[in-house]
Amino acid sequence: MKIKRQKQAKKTISFYKYNFGFREPFQILIDGTFCQAALKNKIQIKEQMPKYLMGEVQLCTTSCALKELETLGKQLYGAKIILQRFQVRKCPHFKEPVSASECLLSMLEETNPHHYFVATQDHTVTTGLKKIPGVPLLYIILNTIVLDKPSQASLDHVQAVQLGELVSPAQQQSIQTLKEEQGIGQKDGERRGKKRKRKQSNPNPLSCLKKKKKGVPTPPLKKTEQEGKRKRSRHKKRKVEAGDGTAAPAAANT
């Protein structure tokens, strides 16, 4: 039974790692009800949680959860001692504390951006977080810690991402990083305020050379009168030679 639960937990963790970007150390958000159940069932949370999740963990809670245990008195004194050992994360209810269930759900926001696991026995919290995609739920049953299967909201979200209807959190983070690198996410005032400094460069040596003066184009040479005369005289000589040739045979015949 233990091996079967371990395999199921490994499969569920892989689902959240691949689809929602969960990474070690896993942040476990714990309330007083979970500590009370662990105390009753003699479960050492610090020792057993890393073994069950097969990785490094950070156990944390909120000031509202601690305040709630203080108001409940001696009945939950042991759970309060256990919860005080964990890290206390800042919540928006520092001045005006609210119930632990309301505080935990507010820490998850709409998409669980900080990748919290939630460890609770509170029915109000479990009902509320199942409506938020990407929230792993831990609870205690039969003296053991159990990681619940992904909720229907998580499965629907993954299906919508695969169909291209939504953008996964990892893709949103990469898009935001690219925007910051290109300065797209900045305001217009910030863009205008940052001007690029031009580097001082030496002048182009070719532009410093003096321009050469263009020479006056030489007119085409005219034919001299003598060459014209020579050509004409040659033409006349040919005609004379031709006339002498025809006259000689005629004289011979006479």
XYZ file of C-alpha atoms in Angstrom:
254
model
C 0.000 0.000 0.000
C 2.889 2.342 0.841
C 4.575 1.699 -2.537
C 1.304 2.350 -4.366
C 0.832 5.688 -2.572
C 4.428 6.635 -3.343
C 3.941 5.952 -7.058
C 0.728 7.954 -7.130
C 2.435 10.856 -5.345
C 5.328 10.776 -7.832
C 2.892 10.857 -10.757
C 0.987 13.800 -9.262
C 4.176 15.776 -8.531
C 5.341 15.233 -12.119
C 1.991 16.596 -13.320
C 2.460 19.831 -11.369
C 6.132 20.116 -12.343
C 5.447 19.754 -16.053
C 2.241 21.770 -16.340
C 2.575 24.438 -13.624
C 6.313 24.918 -13.180
C 6.720 23.531 -9.631
C 10.358 23.195 -8.537
C 12.268 22.167 -5.419
C 12.290 23.190 -2.667
C 8.526 22.671 -2.540
C 6.736 25.312 -0.453
C 4.188 23.709 1.873
C 1.611 26.112 3.330
C 0.329 24.561 6.585
C -2.520 25.530 8.909
C -3.422 24.557 12.481
C -5.818 21.760 11.520
C -3.060 19.836 9.758
C -0.728 20.219 12.743
C -3.465 19.019 15.091
C -4.062 15.920 12.936
C -0.312 15.241 12.780
C -0.038 15.515 16.555
C -2.998 13.181 17.061
C -1.620 10.575 14.615
C 1.995 10.955 15.839
C 3.322 12.141 12.475
C 6.628 14.020 12.369
C 5.941 16.595 9.641
C 9.559 17.751 9.186
C 10.820 14.192 8.781
C 8.044 12.560 6.777
C 7.090 15.361 4.373
C 10.409 15.388 2.397
C 10.387 11.591 2.176
C 6.832 11.461 0.906
C 7.341 14.236 -1.689
C 10.787 12.846 -2.613
C 12.449 16.257 -2.518
C 13.479 19.239 -0.448
C 10.634 21.189 1.175
C 10.058 24.509 2.930
C 7.383 24.333 5.626
C 5.601 27.657 6.132
C 2.447 29.230 7.519
C 0.859 32.659 7.979
C 0.431 35.008 10.923
C -3.363 34.643 10.659
C -3.110 30.867 11.159
C -0.973 31.392 14.270
C -3.327 34.053 15.582
C -6.290 31.716 15.158
C -4.610 29.015 17.263
C -3.837 31.544 19.975
C -7.488 32.558 20.222
C -8.668 28.930 20.473
C -6.763 28.452 23.731
C -5.347 25.350 25.422
C -7.190 22.828 23.271
C -4.834 23.469 20.334
C -1.730 24.409 22.310
C 0.273 21.467 20.908
C -0.661 22.352 17.328
C 0.386 25.929 18.013
C 3.838 24.804 19.240
C 4.331 22.762 16.045
C 3.142 25.564 13.748
C 5.462 28.104 15.384
C 8.487 26.099 14.165
C 7.743 26.866 10.535
C 8.496 29.960 8.469
C 5.892 32.717 8.624
C 5.007 34.177 5.228
C 3.701 37.713 4.920
C 0.007 38.036 4.245
C -2.102 41.152 3.557
C -3.905 40.827 6.912
C -1.095 41.879 9.235
C -3.044 44.711 10.875
C -6.456 43.039 10.761
C -6.137 39.224 11.054
C -8.738 37.011 9.410
C -9.539 33.304 9.713
C -6.857 30.830 8.647
C -9.022 29.456 5.836
C -9.592 32.907 4.334
C -5.913 33.807 4.700
C -4.660 30.639 3.003
C -6.993 31.098 0.047
C -5.876 34.726 -0.329
C -2.235 33.573 -0.470
C -3.075 31.402 -3.489
C -4.673 34.316 -5.408
C -6.219 33.215 -8.741
C -3.425 31.084 -10.223
C -1.144 30.141 -7.277
C 1.803 32.163 -8.653
C 4.157 31.183 -5.785
C 3.562 27.442 -6.337
C 2.328 26.549 -2.860
C 1.341 23.066 -1.699
C -1.456 23.408 0.868
C -1.557 21.065 3.867
C -4.908 21.288 5.673
C -7.803 19.321 7.151
C -10.189 22.260 6.790
C -13.113 21.464 4.469
C -13.595 25.159 3.627
C -10.005 25.459 2.392
C -10.101 22.238 0.365
C -13.350 23.266 -1.334
C -11.989 26.694 -2.185
C -8.584 25.623 -3.494
C -10.079 22.970 -5.783
C -11.542 25.854 -7.790
C -8.031 27.289 -8.328
C -5.903 25.549 -10.977
C -2.447 24.349 -10.018
C -2.788 23.881 -6.215
C -1.612 20.518 -4.787
C -3.541 19.461 -1.674
C -2.034 17.486 1.225
C -4.061 15.949 4.069
C -3.731 13.225 6.698
C -5.797 10.044 6.567
C -5.250 6.700 8.298
C -2.065 7.918 10.050
C -0.411 8.856 6.747
C 0.164 11.975 4.646
C -1.669 11.852 1.310
C -1.212 14.029 -1.783
C -4.575 14.449 -3.469
C -5.034 13.909 -7.199
C -5.151 17.018 -9.435
C -8.476 18.820 -9.200
C -10.835 19.169 -12.133
C -9.929 22.860 -12.403
C -6.268 21.888 -12.875
C -7.120 19.265 -15.506
C -9.350 21.707 -17.407
C -6.612 24.344 -17.341
C -4.031 21.939 -18.762
C -6.418 20.846 -21.496
C -7.119 24.480 -22.442
C -3.365 25.162 -22.665
C -2.838 22.141 -24.898
C -5.630 23.315 -27.202
C -4.023 26.755 -27.413
C -6.832 28.555 -25.610
C -4.646 29.608 -22.646
C -0.977 30.332 -21.955
C 0.790 28.247 -19.326
C 2.499 29.969 -16.344
C 5.927 28.998 -17.686
C 5.129 30.587 -21.046
C 3.795 33.692 -19.293
C 7.047 34.008 -17.383
C 9.170 33.664 -20.535
C 6.992 36.238 -22.341
C 7.353 38.652 -19.410
C 11.135 38.163 -19.415
C 11.332 38.912 -23.127
C 9.211 42.041 -22.653
C 11.509 43.289 -19.915
C 14.579 42.669 -22.068
C 13.061 44.576 -24.984
C 11.639 47.326 -22.745
C 8.089 46.684 -23.948
C 6.609 46.432 -20.488
C 7.967 49.817 -19.417
C 5.934 52.978 -19.423
C 6.342 55.607 -22.114
C 7.989 58.016 -19.685
C 10.614 55.451 -18.734
C 11.306 54.690 -22.375
C 11.718 58.333 -23.294
C 13.912 59.017 -20.292
C 16.456 56.407 -21.311
C 18.280 57.661 -24.372
C 21.139 55.857 -25.949
C 24.439 57.684 -25.871
C 26.170 57.914 -29.207
C 29.772 56.896 -29.221
C 32.256 59.510 -30.380
C 33.936 58.225 -33.494
C 36.742 59.653 -35.613
C 35.804 61.222 -38.950
C 36.006 59.138 -42.047
C 39.463 59.732 -43.617
C 37.996 59.582 -47.120
C 35.684 62.487 -46.354
C 38.692 64.664 -45.395
C 40.337 64.417 -48.810
C 40.130 67.446 -51.109
C 37.840 67.106 -54.017
C 39.529 66.857 -57.369
C 38.633 69.469 -59.988
C 36.917 68.052 -62.975
C 38.931 68.640 -66.187
C 37.424 70.560 -69.114
C 36.288 68.054 -71.716
C 38.354 68.277 -74.915
C 36.313 68.940 -78.045
C 36.435 66.279 -80.762
C 39.087 66.904 -83.406
C 37.825 68.353 -86.679
C 38.965 66.913 -89.924
C 41.493 69.160 -91.615
C 40.862 70.499 -95.069
C 44.020 68.847 -96.368
C 42.779 65.358 -95.460
C 39.527 66.136 -97.258
C 41.377 67.269 -100.303
C 43.587 64.221 -100.251
C 40.616 61.919 -100.188
C 38.996 63.751 -103.053
C 42.175 63.636 -105.114
C 42.489 59.910 -104.612
C 38.921 59.472 -105.816
C 39.643 61.504 -108.927
C 42.780 59.536 -109.728
C 40.822 56.305 -109.621
C 38.329 57.713 -112.114
C 41.150 58.837 -114.488
C 42.812 55.451 -114.333
C 39.543 53.812 -115.169
C 39.090 56.167 -118.200
C 42.612 55.389 -119.543
C 41.953 51.705 -119.369
C 38.876 51.880 -121.537
C 40.437 54.167 -124.096
C 43.475 51.959 -124.797
C 41.632 48.984 -126.250
C 39.561 51.269 -128.441
C 42.683 52.798 -130.014
C 44.136 49.390 -130.690
C 41.089 48.333 -132.595
C 41.405 51.307 -134.853
